[in-house]
Coordinates of C-alpha atoms in Angstrom, one line a residue:
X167 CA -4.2 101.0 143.3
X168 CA -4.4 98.2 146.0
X169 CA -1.2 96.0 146.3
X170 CA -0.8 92.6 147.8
X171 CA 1.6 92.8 150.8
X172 CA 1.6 89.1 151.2
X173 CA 2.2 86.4 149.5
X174 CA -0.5 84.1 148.9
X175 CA 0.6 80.3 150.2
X176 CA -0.9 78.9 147.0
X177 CA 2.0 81.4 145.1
X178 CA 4.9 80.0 148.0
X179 CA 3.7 76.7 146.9
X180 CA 3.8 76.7 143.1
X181 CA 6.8 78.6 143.3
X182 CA 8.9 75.3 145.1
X183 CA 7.8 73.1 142.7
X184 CA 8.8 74.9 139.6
X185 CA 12.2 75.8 141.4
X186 CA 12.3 72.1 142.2
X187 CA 11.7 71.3 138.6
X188 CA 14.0 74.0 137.5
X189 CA 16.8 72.3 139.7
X190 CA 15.6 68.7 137.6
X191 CA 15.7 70.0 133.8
X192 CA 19.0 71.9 134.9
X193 CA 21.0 69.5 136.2
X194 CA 19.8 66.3 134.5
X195 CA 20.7 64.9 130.5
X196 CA 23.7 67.8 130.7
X197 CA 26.0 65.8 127.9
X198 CA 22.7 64.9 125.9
X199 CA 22.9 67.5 123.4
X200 CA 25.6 68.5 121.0
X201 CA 28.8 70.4 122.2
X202 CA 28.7 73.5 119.6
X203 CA 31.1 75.0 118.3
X204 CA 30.9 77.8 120.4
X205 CA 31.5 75.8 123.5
X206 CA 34.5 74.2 121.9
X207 CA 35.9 77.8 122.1
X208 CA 34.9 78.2 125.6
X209 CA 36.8 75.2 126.6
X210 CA 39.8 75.8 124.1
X211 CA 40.2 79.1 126.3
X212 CA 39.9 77.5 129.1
X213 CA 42.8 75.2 128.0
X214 CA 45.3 78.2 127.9
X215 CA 46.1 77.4 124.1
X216 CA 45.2 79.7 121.2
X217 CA 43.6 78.8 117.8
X218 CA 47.0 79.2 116.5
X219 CA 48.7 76.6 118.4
X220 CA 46.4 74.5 118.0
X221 CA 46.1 74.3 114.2
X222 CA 50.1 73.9 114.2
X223 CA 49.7 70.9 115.9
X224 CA 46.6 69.8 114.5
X225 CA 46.2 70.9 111.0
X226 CA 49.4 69.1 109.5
X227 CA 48.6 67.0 107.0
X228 CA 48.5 64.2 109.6
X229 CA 46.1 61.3 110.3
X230 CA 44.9 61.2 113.9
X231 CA 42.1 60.5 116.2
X232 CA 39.1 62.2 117.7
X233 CA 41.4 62.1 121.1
X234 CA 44.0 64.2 119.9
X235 CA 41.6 66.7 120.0
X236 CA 40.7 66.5 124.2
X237 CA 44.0 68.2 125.2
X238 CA 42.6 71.3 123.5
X239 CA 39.5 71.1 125.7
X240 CA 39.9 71.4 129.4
X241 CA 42.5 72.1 131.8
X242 CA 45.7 70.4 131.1
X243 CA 49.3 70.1 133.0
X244 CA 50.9 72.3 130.1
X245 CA 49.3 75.4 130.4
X246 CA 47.7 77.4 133.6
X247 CA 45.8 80.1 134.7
X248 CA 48.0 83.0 133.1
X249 CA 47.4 81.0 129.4
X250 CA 43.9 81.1 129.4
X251 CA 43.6 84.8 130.3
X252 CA 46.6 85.6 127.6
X253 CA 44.9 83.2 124.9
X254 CA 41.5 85.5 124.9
X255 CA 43.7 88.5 125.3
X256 CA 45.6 87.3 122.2
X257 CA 43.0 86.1 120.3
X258 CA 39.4 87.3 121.5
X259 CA 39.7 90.5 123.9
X260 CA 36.1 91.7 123.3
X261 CA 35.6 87.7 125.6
X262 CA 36.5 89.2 129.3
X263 CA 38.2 87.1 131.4
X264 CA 36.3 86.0 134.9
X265 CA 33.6 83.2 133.7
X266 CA 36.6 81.3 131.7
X267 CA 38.8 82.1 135.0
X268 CA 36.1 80.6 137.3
X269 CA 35.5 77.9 134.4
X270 CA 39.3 76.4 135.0
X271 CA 39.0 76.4 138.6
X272 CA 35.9 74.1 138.2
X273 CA 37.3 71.9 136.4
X274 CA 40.5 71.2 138.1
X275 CA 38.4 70.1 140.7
X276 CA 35.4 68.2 138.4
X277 CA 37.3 67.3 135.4
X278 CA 37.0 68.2 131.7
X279 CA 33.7 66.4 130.9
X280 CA 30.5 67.8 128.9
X281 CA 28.8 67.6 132.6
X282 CA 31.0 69.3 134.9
X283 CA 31.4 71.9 132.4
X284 CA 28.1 72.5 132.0
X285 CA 27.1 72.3 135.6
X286 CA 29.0 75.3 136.3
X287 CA 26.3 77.3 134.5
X288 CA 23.4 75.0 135.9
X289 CA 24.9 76.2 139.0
X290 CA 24.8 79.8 138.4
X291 CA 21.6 79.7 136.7
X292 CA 19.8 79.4 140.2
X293 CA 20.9 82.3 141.3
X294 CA 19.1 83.9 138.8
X295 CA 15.9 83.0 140.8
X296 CA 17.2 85.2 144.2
X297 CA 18.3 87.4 142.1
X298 CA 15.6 88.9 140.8
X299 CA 13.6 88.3 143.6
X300 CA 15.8 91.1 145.1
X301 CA 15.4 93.3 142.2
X302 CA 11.1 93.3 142.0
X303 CA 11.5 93.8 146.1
X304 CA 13.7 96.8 145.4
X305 CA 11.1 97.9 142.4
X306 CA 7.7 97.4 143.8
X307 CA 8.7 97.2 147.5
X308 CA 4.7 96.7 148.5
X309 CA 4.1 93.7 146.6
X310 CA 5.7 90.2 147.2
X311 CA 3.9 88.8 144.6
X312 CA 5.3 90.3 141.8
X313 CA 8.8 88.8 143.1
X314 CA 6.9 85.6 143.5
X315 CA 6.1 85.4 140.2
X316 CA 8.7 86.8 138.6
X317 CA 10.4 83.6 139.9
X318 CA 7.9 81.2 138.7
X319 CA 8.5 83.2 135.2
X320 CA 11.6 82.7 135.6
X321 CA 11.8 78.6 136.6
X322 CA 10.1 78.2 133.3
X323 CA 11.7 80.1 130.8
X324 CA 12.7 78.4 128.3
X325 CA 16.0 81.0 127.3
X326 CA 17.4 80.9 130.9
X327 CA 16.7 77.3 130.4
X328 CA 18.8 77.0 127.6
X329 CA 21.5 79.1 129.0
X330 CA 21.5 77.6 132.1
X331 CA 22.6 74.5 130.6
X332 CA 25.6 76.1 128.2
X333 CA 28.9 76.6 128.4
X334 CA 29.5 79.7 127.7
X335 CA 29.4 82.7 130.2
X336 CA 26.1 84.5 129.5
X337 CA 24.2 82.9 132.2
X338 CA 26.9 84.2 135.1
X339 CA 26.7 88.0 133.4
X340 CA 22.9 87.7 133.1
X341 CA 22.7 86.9 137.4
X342 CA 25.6 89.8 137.7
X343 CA 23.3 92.4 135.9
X344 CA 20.4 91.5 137.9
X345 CA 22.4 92.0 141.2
X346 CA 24.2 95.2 139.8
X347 CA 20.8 96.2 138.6
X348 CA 18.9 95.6 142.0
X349 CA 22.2 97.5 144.0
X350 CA 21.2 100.4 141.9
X351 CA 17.9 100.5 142.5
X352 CA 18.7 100.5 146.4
X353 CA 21.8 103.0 146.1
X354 CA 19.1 105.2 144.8
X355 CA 16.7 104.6 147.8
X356 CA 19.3 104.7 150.4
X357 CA 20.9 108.2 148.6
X358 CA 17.2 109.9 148.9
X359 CA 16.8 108.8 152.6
X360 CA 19.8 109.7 154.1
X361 CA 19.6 113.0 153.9
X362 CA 22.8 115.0 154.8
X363 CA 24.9 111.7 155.8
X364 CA 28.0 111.9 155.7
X365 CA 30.2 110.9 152.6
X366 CA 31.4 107.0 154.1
X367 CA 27.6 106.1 154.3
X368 CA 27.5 107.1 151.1
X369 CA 30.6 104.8 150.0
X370 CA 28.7 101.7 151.8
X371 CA 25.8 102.4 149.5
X372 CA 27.4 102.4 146.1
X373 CA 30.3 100.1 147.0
X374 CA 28.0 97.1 145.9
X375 CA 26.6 98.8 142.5
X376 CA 30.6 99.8 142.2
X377 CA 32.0 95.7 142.7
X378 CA 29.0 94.2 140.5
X379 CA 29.5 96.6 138.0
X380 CA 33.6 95.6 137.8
X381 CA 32.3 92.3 138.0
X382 CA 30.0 92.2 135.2
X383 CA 32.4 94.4 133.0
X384 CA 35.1 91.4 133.3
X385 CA 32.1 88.9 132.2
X386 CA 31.1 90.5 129.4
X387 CA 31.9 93.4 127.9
X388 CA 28.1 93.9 126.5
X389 CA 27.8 95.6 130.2
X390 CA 29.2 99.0 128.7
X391 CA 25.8 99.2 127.1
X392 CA 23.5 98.5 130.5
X393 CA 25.8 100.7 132.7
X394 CA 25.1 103.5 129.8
X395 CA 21.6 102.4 130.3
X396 CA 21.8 103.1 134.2
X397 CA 23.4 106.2 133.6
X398 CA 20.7 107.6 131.5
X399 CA 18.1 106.1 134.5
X400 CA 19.8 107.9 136.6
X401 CA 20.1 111.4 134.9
X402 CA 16.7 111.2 134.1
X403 CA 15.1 110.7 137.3
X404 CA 17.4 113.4 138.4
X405 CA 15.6 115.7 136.0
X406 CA 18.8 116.0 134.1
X407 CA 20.6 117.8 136.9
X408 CA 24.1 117.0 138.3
X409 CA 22.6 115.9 142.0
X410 CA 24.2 114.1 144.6
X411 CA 22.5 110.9 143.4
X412 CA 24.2 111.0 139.9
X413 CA 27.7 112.3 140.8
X414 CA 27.9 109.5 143.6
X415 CA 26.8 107.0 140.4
X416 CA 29.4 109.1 138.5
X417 CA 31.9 108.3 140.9
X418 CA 30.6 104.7 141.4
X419 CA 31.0 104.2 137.2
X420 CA 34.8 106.1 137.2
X421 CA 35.7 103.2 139.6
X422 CA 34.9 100.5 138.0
X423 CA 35.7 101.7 134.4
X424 CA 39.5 102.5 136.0
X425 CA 39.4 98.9 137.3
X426 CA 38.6 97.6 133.8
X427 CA 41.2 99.2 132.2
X428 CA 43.9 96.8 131.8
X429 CA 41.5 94.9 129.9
X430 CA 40.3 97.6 127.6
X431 CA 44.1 98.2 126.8
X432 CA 44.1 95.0 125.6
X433 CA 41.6 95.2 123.8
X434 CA 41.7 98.2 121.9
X435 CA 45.5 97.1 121.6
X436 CA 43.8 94.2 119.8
X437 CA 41.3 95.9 117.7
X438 CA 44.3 98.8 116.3
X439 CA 46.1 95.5 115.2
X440 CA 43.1 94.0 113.7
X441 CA 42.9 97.6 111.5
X442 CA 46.5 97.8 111.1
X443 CA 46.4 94.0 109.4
X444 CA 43.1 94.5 107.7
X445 CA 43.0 90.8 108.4
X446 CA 39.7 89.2 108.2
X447 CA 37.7 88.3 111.0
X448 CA 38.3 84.8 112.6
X449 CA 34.8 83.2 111.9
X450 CA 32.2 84.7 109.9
X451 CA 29.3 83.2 111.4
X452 CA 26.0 83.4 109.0
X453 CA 23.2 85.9 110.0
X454 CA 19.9 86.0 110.2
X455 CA 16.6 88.6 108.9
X456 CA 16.5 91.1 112.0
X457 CA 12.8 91.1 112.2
X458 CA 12.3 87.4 112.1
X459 CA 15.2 87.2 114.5
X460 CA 13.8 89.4 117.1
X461 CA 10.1 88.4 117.0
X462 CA 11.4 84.8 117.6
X463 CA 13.5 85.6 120.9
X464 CA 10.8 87.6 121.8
X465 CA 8.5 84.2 121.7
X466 CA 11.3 82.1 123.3
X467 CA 10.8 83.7 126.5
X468 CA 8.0 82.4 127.6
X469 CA 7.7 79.5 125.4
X470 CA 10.1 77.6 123.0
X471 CA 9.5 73.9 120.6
X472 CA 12.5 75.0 118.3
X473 CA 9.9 75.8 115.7
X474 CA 10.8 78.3 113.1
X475 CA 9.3 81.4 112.9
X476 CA 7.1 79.9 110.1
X477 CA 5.2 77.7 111.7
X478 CA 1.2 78.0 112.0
X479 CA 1.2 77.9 115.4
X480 CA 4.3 79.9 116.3
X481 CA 2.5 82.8 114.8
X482 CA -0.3 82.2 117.0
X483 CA 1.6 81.8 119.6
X484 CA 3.7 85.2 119.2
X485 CA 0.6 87.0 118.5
X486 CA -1.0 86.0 121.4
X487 CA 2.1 87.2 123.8
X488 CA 2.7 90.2 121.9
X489 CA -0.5 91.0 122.7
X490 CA 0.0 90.3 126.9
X491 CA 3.6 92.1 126.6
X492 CA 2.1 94.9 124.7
X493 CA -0.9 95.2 127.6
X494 CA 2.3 94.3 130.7
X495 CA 4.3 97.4 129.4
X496 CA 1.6 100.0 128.9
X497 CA -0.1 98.7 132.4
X498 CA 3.3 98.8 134.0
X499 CA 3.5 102.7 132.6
X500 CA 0.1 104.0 133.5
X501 CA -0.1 102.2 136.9
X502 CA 3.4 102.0 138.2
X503 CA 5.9 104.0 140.1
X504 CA 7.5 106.5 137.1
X505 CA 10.9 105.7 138.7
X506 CA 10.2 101.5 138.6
X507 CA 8.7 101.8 134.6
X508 CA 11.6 103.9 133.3
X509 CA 13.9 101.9 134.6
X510 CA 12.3 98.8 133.5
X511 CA 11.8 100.5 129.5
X512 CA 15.6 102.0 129.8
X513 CA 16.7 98.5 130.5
X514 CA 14.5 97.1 127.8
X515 CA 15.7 99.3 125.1
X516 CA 18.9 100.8 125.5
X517 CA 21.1 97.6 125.8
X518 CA 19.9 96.5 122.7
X519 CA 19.1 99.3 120.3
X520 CA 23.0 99.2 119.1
X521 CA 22.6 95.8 117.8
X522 CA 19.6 96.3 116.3
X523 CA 20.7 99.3 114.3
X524 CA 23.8 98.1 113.5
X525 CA 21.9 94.6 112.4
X526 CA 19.6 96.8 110.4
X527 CA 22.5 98.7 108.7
X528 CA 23.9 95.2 107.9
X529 CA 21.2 93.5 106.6
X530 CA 20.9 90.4 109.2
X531 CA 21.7 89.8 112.9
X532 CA 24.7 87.6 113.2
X533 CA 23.5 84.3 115.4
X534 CA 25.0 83.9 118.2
X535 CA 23.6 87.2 119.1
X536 CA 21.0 86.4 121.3
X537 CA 22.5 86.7 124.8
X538 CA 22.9 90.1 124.3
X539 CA 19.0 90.4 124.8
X540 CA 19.2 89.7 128.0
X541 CA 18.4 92.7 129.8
X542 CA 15.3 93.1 127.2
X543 CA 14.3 89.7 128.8
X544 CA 14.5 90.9 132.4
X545 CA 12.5 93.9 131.3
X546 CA 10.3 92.0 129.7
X547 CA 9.5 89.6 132.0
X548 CA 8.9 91.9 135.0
X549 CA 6.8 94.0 133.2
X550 CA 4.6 90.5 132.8
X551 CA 4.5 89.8 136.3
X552 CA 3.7 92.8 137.4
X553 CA 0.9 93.1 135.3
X554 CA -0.1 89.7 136.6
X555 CA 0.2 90.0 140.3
X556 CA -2.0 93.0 140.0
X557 CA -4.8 91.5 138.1
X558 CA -4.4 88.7 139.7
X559 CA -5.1 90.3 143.2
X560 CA -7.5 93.0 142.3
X561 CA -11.0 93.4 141.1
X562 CA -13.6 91.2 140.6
X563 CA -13.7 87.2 141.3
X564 CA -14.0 86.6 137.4
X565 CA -11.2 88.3 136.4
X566 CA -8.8 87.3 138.8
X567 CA -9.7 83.8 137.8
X568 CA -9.0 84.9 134.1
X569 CA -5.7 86.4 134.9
X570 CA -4.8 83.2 136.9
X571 CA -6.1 81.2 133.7
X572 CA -3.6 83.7 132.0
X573 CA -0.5 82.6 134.5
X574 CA -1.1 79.2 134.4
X575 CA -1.0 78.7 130.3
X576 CA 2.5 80.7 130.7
X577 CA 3.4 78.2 133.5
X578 CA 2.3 75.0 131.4
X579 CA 4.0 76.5 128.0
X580 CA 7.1 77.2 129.8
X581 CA 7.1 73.8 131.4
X582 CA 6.1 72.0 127.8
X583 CA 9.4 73.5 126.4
X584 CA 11.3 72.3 129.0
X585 CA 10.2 69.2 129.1
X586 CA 10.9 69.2 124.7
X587 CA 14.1 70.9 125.2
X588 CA 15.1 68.3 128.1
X589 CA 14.9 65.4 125.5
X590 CA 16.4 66.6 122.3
X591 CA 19.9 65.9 121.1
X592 CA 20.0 69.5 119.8
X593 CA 18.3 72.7 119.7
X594 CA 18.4 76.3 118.1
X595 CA 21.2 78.0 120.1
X596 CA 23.8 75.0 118.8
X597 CA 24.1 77.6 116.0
X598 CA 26.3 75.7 112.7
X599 CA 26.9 72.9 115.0
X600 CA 23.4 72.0 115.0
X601 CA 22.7 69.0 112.9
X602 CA 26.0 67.4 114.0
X603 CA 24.8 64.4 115.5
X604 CA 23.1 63.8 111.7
X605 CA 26.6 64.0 110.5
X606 CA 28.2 61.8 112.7
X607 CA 25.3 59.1 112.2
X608 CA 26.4 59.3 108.6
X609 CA 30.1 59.1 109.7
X610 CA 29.7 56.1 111.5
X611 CA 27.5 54.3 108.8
X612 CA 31.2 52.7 107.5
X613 CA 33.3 49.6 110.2
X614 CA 36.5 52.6 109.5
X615 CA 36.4 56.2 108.0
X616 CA 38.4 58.8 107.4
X617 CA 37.2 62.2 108.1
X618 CA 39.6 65.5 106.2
X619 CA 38.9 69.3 106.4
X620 CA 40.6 72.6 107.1
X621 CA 40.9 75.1 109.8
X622 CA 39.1 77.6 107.4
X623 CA 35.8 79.9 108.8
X624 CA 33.5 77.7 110.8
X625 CA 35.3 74.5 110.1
X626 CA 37.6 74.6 113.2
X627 CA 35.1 75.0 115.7
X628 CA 33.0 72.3 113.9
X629 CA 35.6 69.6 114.0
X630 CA 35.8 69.8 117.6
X631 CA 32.1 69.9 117.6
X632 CA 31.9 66.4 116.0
X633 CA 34.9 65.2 117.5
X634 CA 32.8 65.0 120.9
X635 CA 30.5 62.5 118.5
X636 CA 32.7 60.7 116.7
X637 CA 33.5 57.4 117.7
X638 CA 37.4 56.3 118.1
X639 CA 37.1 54.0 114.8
X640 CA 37.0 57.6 112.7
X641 CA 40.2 59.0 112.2
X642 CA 40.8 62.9 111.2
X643 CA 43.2 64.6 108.3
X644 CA 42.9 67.8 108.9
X645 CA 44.9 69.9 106.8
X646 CA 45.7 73.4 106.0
X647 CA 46.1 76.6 103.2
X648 CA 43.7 73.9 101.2
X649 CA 47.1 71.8 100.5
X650 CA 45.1 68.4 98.4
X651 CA 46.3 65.4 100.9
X652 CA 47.4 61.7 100.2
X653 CA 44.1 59.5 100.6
X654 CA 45.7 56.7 102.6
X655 CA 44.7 53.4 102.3
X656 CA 43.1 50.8 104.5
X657 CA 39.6 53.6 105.0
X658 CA 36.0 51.9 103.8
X659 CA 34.8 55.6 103.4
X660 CA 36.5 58.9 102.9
X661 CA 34.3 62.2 104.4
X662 CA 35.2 66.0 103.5
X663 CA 34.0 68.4 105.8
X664 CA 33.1 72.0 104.2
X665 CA 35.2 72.3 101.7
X666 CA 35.4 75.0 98.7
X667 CA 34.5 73.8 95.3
X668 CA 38.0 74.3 93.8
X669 CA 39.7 71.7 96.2
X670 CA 36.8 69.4 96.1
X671 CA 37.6 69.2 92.3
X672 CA 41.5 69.1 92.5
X673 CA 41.1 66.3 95.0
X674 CA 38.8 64.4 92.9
X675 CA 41.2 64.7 89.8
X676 CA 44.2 63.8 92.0
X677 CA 42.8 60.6 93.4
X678 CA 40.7 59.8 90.1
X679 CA 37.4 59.8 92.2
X680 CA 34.1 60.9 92.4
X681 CA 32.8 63.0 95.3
X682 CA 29.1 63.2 95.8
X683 CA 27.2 65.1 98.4
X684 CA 25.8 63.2 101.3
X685 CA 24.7 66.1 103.5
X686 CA 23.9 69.8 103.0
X687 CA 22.3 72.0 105.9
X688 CA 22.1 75.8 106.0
X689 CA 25.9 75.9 107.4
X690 CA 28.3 73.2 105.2
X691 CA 28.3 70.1 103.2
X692 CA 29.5 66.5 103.7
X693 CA 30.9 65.1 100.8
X694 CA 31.7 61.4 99.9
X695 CA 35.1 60.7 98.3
X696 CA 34.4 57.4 95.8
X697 CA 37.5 55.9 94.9
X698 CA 37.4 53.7 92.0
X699 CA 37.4 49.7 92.7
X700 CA 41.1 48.5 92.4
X701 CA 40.9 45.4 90.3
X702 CA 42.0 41.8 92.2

């Protein structure tokens, strides 16, 4: 098959703008959106103090304001460095330690606000784009322009988008899997060129594959799963034989699984506790259908409105790409190198099959998952422009217009959804926290209300969710083991936040009120406390 050694200045070209517009929808509107309750966590660890400490001095009974909450959220002059990493080694060691690490370096030096938290990941997004430039040139080393538009993929897509702009680590682990991926690739190539070199060339070409696999092991431990897929990659291509390729990834892999030990300790220290106890899990976050789930991630990569899965045209949509995926992969198989597709399939399907089956034993995928699917993205996505840089630069004139028709529609979809997501004040991945901004609206409807809840499944992470909404005229009660508080006086409206039926009623008897429901969404309730009219 004829490949493209050059890149064609009309790809150079569209490839700087979308990067340029990349840079834009990145880096602009970061503390439009809701802060979720998943970023709360990120920047409670990043604080130093644990859940624990913070309900002791926040869940007490005790009327206060949304700005009691901001010491819990940022760097602060009681706690350093050694607290953060001992707070997610206390209380969530499956959560490795470098992004938060990096995280409280940032902002010492930018502050605790929505932006510079976020722009750490905005940051590290981009180097998703030289990333896997690197790894197409180290998979189809002929062809620049599948690199090229991988890239442009890439700039639009509305998941990297979205992570790109989070705060939470799965944007830095998805760039360190590329790079650990791509070092592979070339270990590989180097290994079968050198021939009978001796044993320190050997050391310079694994040592990369060796740090970016410590690296990406201490960013998220999910990275088990794609150095088991490399390993299998690896044993295959060696026909199942113990060559000099696979015991020098052998070696590679011992290395960095002896330098992650002190955090697997930890962990499994953790996790014997956790049986030990048989205490419950912190937050049992609600779950989703595993079909639905998957065939709507497998949409968002190339183009995302926050529709449900539902929609009229959200199945025409996913229809249409399964159908150019479903062509990408088998093209990428029949046509390409066997050591580029199996790589590309491994990566695809053997970082995720565990959650899938365990989703499918379950009944439901537990949100928040996504992230996890990144390597199945990367696969994805490659296979895609693969397929397209071929078509577009072989055969006839008619078809290569087609497949440039073909690019271009992914290109405008892509940029559509960005442009949606770059507006809205919310969007899928805010998970329970998603219709907060509704709830504060209604919050803020009364001159001075009082807001009470409990530290009790997704309630903690939610109040500091809202608390990033609420304006300094709400004040909080938060209180805990469902004790019924004293309504104080002097509050035009009294809010409850989640709460379980049986408190709801005894609160209601106590204070001789009604409580209606004002809000209900797929996660909690708002509920109105009426106190009858004191007469003049």
């Amino acid at each position: 098959m004829q490949q493209n050694t050059i890149m064609p200045s009309w790809l150079r070209f569209l490839i700087i703008v979308l990067l340029v517009m990349a840079v834009l929808f990145r880096f602009f509107n970061l503390d439009s959106k809701v802060y979720s309750h998943d970023e709360t966590y990120t920047s409670l660890r990043i604080s130093g103090y644990t859940v624990a400490e913070v309900k002791q001095q926040l869940f007490n009974n005790r009327v206060i304001s949304p700005e009691s909450l901001t010491q819990f959220q940022g760097v602060n002059s009681q706690k350093g460095l050694s607290d953060t990493i001992m707070s997610l080694a206390k209380e969530n060691p499956q959560r490795t330690p470098l992004y938060f690490a990096i995280a409280r370096f940032w902002l010492e030096i930018f502050g605790n606000s929505i932006t510079s938290i976020r722009s750490l990941s905005a940051c590290i997004s981009l180097l998703v784009f030289p990333a896997i430039y690197w790894l197409c040139r180290e998979l189809f080393p002929v062809s620049l322009s599948v690199s090229g538009i991988a890239i442009a993929l890439a700039a639009v897509s509305p998941v990297y988008l979205i992570y790109g702009t989070e705060a939470q680590e799965y944007i830095l682990w998805f760039v360190i899997i590329i790079i650990n991926s791509a070092a592979l690739i070339r270990a590989l190539r180097l290994e079968s060129t050198s021939g009978d070199k001796s044993t320190p060339d050997q050391f310079s070409h694994w040592s990369l594959y060796t740090v970016t696999l410590v690296l990406s092991l201490y960013t998220c431990i999910w990275s088990i799963l794609v150095a088991i897929a490399h390993g299998i990659y690896v044993i295959t291509i060696a026909g199942f034989r113990f060559n000099k390729a696979f015991l020098a990834y052998l070696s590679a892999s011992v290395v960095a699984f002896f330098a992650f030990i002190p955090w697997l300790i930890i962990g499994l220290a953790k996790f014997l506790q956790f049986l030990i106890s048989n205490n419950e899990v912190n937050s049992q976050l609600p779950s989703q259908p595993v079909f639905p789930f998957l065939l709507t991630q497998f949409r968002r990569i190339f183009f995302d409105l926050d529709m449900m899965l539902d929609n009229n045209y959200s199945y025409l949509i996913l229809g249409l790409l399964v159908i150019l995926v479903g062509c990408a992969i088998a093209f990428l198989c029949l046509t390409a190198n066997y050591q580029t597709w199996l790589f590309i399939v491994i990566l695809m399907l053997v970082p995720s099959l565990p959650l899938i089956l365990s989703a499918l034993n379950s009944g439901g995928i537990e949100i928040g998952s996504e992230p996890y699917f990144f390597p199945a993205y990367l696969g994805i996505q490659i296979a895609v422009a693969y397929l397209l840089a071929t078509q577009i630069h072989n055969g006839g004139l008619a078809r290569r217009r087609i497949w440039q028709i073909i690019l271009s529609l992914l290109i405008v979809t892509g940029l559509v959804s960005a442009r949606v997501y770059y507006q809205a004040g919310t969007w899928w991945n805010k998970g329970v926290s998603y219709d907060n901004f509704q709830v504060a609206q209604i919050i803020h409807r009364s001159s001075r209300s009082l807001l009470i809840s409990d530290g009790e499944e997704i309630n903690y992470g939610n109040i500091f969710s809202l608390s990033y909404l609420l304006d300094p005229t709400v004040q909080l009660k938060l209180v805990k083991n469902q004790i019924i508080p004293k309504i104080p006086d002097g509050y035009t409206q009294v809010f409850l936040l989640n709460i379980a039926d049986t408190w709801r009623q005894k609160l209601a008897t106590q204070n001789q009120a009604k409580i209606n429901l004002v809000y209900r969404d797929e996660y909690y309730s708002l509920w109105e406390l009426r106190q009858p009219r004191k007469s003049p």
